[in-house]
mmCIF file of N, CA and C in Angstrom:
data_model
loop_
_atom_site.group_PDB
_atom_site.id
_atom_site.type_symbol
_atom_site.label_atom_id
_atom_site.label_comp_id
_atom_site.label_asym_id
_atom_site.label_seq_id
_atom_site.Cartn_x
_atom_site.Cartn_y
_atom_site.Cartn_z
ATOM 1 N N UNK A 175 16.624 68.087 119.461
ATOM 2 C CA UNK A 175 17.165 66.842 120.516
ATOM 3 C C UNK A 175 17.601 67.465 121.684
ATOM 4 N N UNK A 176 17.672 68.877 122.057
ATOM 5 C CA UNK A 176 18.091 69.477 123.465
ATOM 6 C C UNK A 176 16.427 69.750 123.957
ATOM 7 N N UNK A 177 15.391 69.858 122.633
ATOM 8 C CA UNK A 177 13.835 70.208 122.753
ATOM 9 C C UNK A 177 13.314 69.052 123.505
ATOM 10 N N UNK A 178 13.544 67.413 123.246
ATOM 11 C CA UNK A 178 12.912 66.180 123.248
ATOM 12 C C UNK A 178 13.622 66.347 124.850
ATOM 13 N N UNK A 179 14.876 66.785 125.213
ATOM 14 C CA UNK A 179 15.373 66.502 126.737
ATOM 15 C C UNK A 179 14.503 67.548 127.601
ATOM 16 N N UNK A 180 14.802 68.413 127.510
ATOM 17 C CA UNK A 180 13.663 69.671 127.835
ATOM 18 C C UNK A 180 12.460 69.794 128.124
ATOM 19 N N UNK A 181 11.722 68.823 127.334
ATOM 20 C CA UNK A 181 10.094 68.960 127.632
ATOM 21 C C UNK A 181 9.980 67.876 128.696
ATOM 22 N N UNK A 182 10.986 66.558 128.714
ATOM 23 C CA UNK A 182 10.810 65.893 129.885
ATOM 24 C C UNK A 182 11.528 65.926 130.952
ATOM 25 N N UNK A 183 12.216 66.968 131.070
ATOM 26 C CA UNK A 183 12.455 67.715 132.441
ATOM 27 C C UNK A 183 11.549 68.196 133.179
ATOM 28 N N UNK A 184 10.844 68.996 132.093
ATOM 29 C CA UNK A 184 10.084 70.428 132.649
ATOM 30 C C UNK A 184 8.984 69.421 133.387
ATOM 31 N N UNK A 185 8.647 67.835 133.397
ATOM 32 C CA UNK A 185 7.202 67.408 133.813
ATOM 33 C C UNK A 185 7.834 66.888 134.971
ATOM 34 N N UNK A 186 9.203 66.577 134.979
ATOM 35 C CA UNK A 186 9.626 65.964 136.525
ATOM 36 C C UNK A 186 9.191 67.318 137.682
ATOM 37 N N UNK A 187 8.525 66.556 138.569
ATOM 38 C CA UNK A 187 8.124 67.672 139.796
ATOM 39 C C UNK A 187 9.592 67.583 141.265
ATOM 40 N N UNK A 188 10.115 69.184 140.716
ATOM 41 C CA UNK A 188 11.324 69.098 141.815
ATOM 42 C C UNK A 188 12.345 69.080 141.136
ATOM 43 N N UNK A 189 12.121 69.172 139.511
ATOM 44 C CA UNK A 189 13.747 68.841 139.004
ATOM 45 C C UNK A 189 14.343 70.373 139.177
ATOM 46 N N UNK A 190 14.429 71.027 139.579
ATOM 47 C CA UNK A 190 14.991 72.967 140.110
ATOM 48 C C UNK A 190 15.967 72.359 141.102
ATOM 49 N N UNK A 191 16.122 71.146 141.957
ATOM 50 C CA UNK A 191 17.164 71.368 143.064
ATOM 51 C C UNK A 191 18.160 70.449 142.111
ATOM 52 N N UNK A 192 18.069 69.535 141.788
ATOM 53 C CA UNK A 192 19.329 68.871 140.757
ATOM 54 C C UNK A 192 20.334 69.681 140.572
ATOM 55 N N UNK A 193 20.129 70.889 139.859
ATOM 56 C CA UNK A 193 21.408 71.405 139.525
ATOM 57 C C UNK A 193 21.990 72.023 140.177
ATOM 58 N N UNK A 194 21.025 72.600 141.720
ATOM 59 C CA UNK A 194 21.867 73.139 142.590
ATOM 60 C C UNK A 194 22.300 72.177 143.729
ATOM 61 N N UNK A 195 21.669 70.725 143.445
ATOM 62 C CA UNK A 195 23.008 69.577 144.416
ATOM 63 C C UNK A 195 24.004 69.296 144.323
ATOM 64 N N UNK A 196 24.275 69.427 142.420
ATOM 65 C CA UNK A 196 25.193 68.778 141.617
ATOM 66 C C UNK A 196 26.196 70.581 141.804
ATOM 67 N N UNK A 197 25.919 71.529 141.740
ATOM 68 C CA UNK A 197 26.888 72.726 142.236
ATOM 69 C C UNK A 197 27.265 72.514 143.455
ATOM 70 N N UNK A 198 26.400 71.937 144.635
ATOM 71 C CA UNK A 198 26.783 72.198 146.260
ATOM 72 C C UNK A 198 27.735 71.147 146.009
ATOM 73 N N UNK A 199 28.129 69.632 145.448
ATOM 74 C CA UNK A 199 28.693 68.502 145.481
ATOM 75 C C UNK A 199 30.177 68.819 145.150
ATOM 76 N N UNK A 200 29.951 69.547 143.681
ATOM 77 C CA UNK A 200 31.296 70.403 142.809
ATOM 78 C C UNK A 200 31.778 70.871 143.700
ATOM 79 N N UNK A 201 31.471 72.038 144.567
ATOM 80 C CA UNK A 201 32.202 72.893 145.384
ATOM 81 C C UNK A 201 32.696 72.317 146.619
ATOM 82 N N UNK A 202 32.037 71.378 147.033
ATOM 83 C CA UNK A 202 32.323 70.565 148.206
ATOM 84 C C UNK A 202 33.828 69.715 148.070
ATOM 85 N N UNK A 203 33.676 69.247 146.883
ATOM 86 C CA UNK A 203 34.684 68.093 146.574
ATOM 87 C C UNK A 203 35.726 68.886 146.269
ATOM 88 N N UNK A 204 35.708 70.232 145.409
ATOM 89 C CA UNK A 204 36.470 70.890 145.070
ATOM 90 C C UNK A 204 37.264 71.919 145.834
ATOM 91 N N UNK A 205 36.856 72.218 147.019
ATOM 92 C CA UNK A 205 37.249 72.715 148.758
ATOM 93 C C UNK A 205 38.045 71.996 149.170
ATOM 94 N N UNK A 206 37.359 70.621 149.693
ATOM 95 C CA UNK A 206 38.196 70.038 149.675
ATOM 96 C C UNK A 206 38.987 69.104 149.554
ATOM 97 N N UNK A 207 39.464 69.124 148.052
ATOM 98 C CA UNK A 207 40.982 68.780 147.623
ATOM 99 C C UNK A 207 41.612 69.997 147.830
ATOM 100 N N UNK A 208 41.195 70.820 147.417
ATOM 101 C CA UNK A 208 42.184 72.156 147.577
ATOM 102 C C UNK A 208 42.954 72.638 149.081
ATOM 103 N N UNK A 209 41.892 72.210 150.214
ATOM 104 C CA UNK A 209 42.665 72.132 151.312
ATOM 105 C C UNK A 209 43.395 70.983 151.918
ATOM 106 N N UNK A 210 43.233 69.943 151.406
ATOM 107 C CA UNK A 210 43.908 68.264 151.573
ATOM 108 C C UNK A 210 45.606 69.057 150.826
ATOM 109 N N UNK A 211 45.249 69.449 149.450
ATOM 110 C CA UNK A 211 46.360 69.577 148.995
ATOM 111 C C UNK A 211 47.711 70.805 149.633
ATOM 112 N N UNK A 212 46.938 71.948 149.973
ATOM 113 C CA UNK A 212 47.400 73.098 151.074
ATOM 114 C C UNK A 212 48.007 72.752 152.277
ATOM 115 N N UNK A 213 47.313 71.464 153.001
ATOM 116 C CA UNK A 213 47.817 71.426 154.224
ATOM 117 C C UNK A 213 48.766 70.077 153.801
ATOM 118 N N UNK A 214 48.982 69.680 152.948
ATOM 119 C CA UNK A 214 50.140 68.171 152.625
ATOM 120 C C UNK A 214 51.277 69.132 152.859
ATOM 121 N N UNK A 215 52.547 68.243 153.673
ATOM 122 C CA UNK A 215 53.637 68.664 153.840
ATOM 123 C C UNK A 215 54.655 68.463 152.498
ATOM 124 N N UNK A 216 55.259 69.675 152.094
ATOM 125 C CA UNK A 216 56.175 69.789 151.214
ATOM 126 C C UNK A 216 57.097 68.610 150.795
ATOM 127 N N UNK A 217 57.284 67.388 151.768
ATOM 128 C CA UNK A 217 58.226 66.731 151.620
ATOM 129 C C UNK A 217 56.941 65.448 150.782
ATOM 130 N N UNK A 218 55.970 65.560 151.521
ATOM 131 C CA UNK A 218 54.903 64.464 150.682
ATOM 132 C C UNK A 218 54.895 64.844 149.343
ATOM 133 N N UNK A 219 54.877 66.050 148.970
ATOM 134 C CA UNK A 219 54.738 66.460 147.765
ATOM 135 C C UNK A 219 55.621 66.315 146.960
ATOM 136 N N UNK A 220 56.979 66.455 147.313
ATOM 137 C CA UNK A 220 58.076 66.035 146.404
ATOM 138 C C UNK A 220 58.448 64.653 146.034
ATOM 139 N N UNK A 221 57.947 64.004 147.016
ATOM 140 C CA UNK A 221 57.775 62.249 146.809
ATOM 141 C C UNK A 221 57.221 61.779 146.068
ATOM 142 N N UNK A 222 55.599 62.382 145.945
ATOM 143 C CA UNK A 222 54.535 62.476 144.852
ATOM 144 C C UNK A 222 55.166 62.685 143.431
ATOM 145 N N UNK A 223 55.717 63.840 143.209
ATOM 146 C CA UNK A 223 55.998 64.370 142.084
ATOM 147 C C UNK A 223 57.304 63.568 141.712
ATOM 148 N N UNK A 224 57.903 62.846 142.400
ATOM 149 C CA UNK A 224 58.896 62.220 141.353
ATOM 150 C C UNK A 224 58.921 60.637 141.359
ATOM 151 N N UNK A 225 57.348 60.178 141.786
ATOM 152 C CA UNK A 225 57.082 58.967 140.853
ATOM 153 C C UNK A 225 56.769 58.324 139.920
ATOM 154 N N UNK A 226 56.394 59.161 139.138
ATOM 155 C CA UNK A 226 56.781 58.959 137.601
ATOM 156 C C UNK A 226 58.203 58.886 137.242
ATOM 157 N N UNK A 227 58.580 59.639 137.331
ATOM 158 C CA UNK A 227 60.358 59.517 137.508
ATOM 159 C C UNK A 227 61.453 58.510 137.773
ATOM 160 N N UNK A 228 60.550 57.877 139.198
ATOM 161 C CA UNK A 228 61.585 56.939 139.861
ATOM 162 C C UNK A 228 60.905 55.491 138.928
ATOM 163 N N UNK A 229 59.520 55.441 138.683
ATOM 164 C CA UNK A 229 59.547 54.103 137.737
ATOM 165 C C UNK A 229 59.694 54.485 136.775
ATOM 166 N N UNK A 230 60.073 55.305 136.031
ATOM 167 C CA UNK A 230 61.215 54.869 134.864
ATOM 168 C C UNK A 230 62.710 54.823 134.934
ATOM 169 N N UNK A 231 63.049 55.425 135.831
ATOM 170 C CA UNK A 231 64.699 54.650 135.920
ATOM 171 C C UNK A 231 64.541 53.017 136.611
ATOM 172 N N UNK A 232 63.483 53.089 137.566
ATOM 173 C CA UNK A 232 63.381 51.408 137.829
ATOM 174 C C UNK A 232 63.568 50.538 136.227
ATOM 175 N N UNK A 233 62.645 50.962 135.614
ATOM 176 C CA UNK A 233 62.347 50.103 134.456
ATOM 177 C C UNK A 233 63.460 50.018 133.476
ATOM 178 N N UNK A 234 64.036 51.303 133.684
ATOM 179 C CA UNK A 234 65.487 51.306 132.238
ATOM 180 C C UNK A 234 66.420 50.113 133.109
ATOM 181 N N UNK A 235 66.137 50.400 134.332
ATOM 182 C CA UNK A 235 67.727 49.710 134.820
ATOM 183 C C UNK A 235 67.894 47.614 134.849
ATOM 184 N N UNK A 236 66.378 47.210 134.204
ATOM 185 C CA UNK A 236 66.071 46.332 134.700
ATOM 186 C C UNK A 236 66.053 45.654 133.168
ATOM 187 N N UNK A 237 66.300 46.607 132.054
ATOM 188 C CA UNK A 237 66.422 45.833 131.038
ATOM 189 C C UNK A 237 67.302 45.608 130.561
#
């Protein structure tokens, strides 16, 4: 199976650029999310971390 895929990828001109682009996109997205999370105020993080618990509490009170 891998030989079949590898053979077809070898016939494409310029195919070696796609793994580089994929790595760059992953690195850019990962770095951007890391920066956003690190700059987020602690109050917002606490609020977001309590959302699943708040939802469970609301559901149990309505029953």
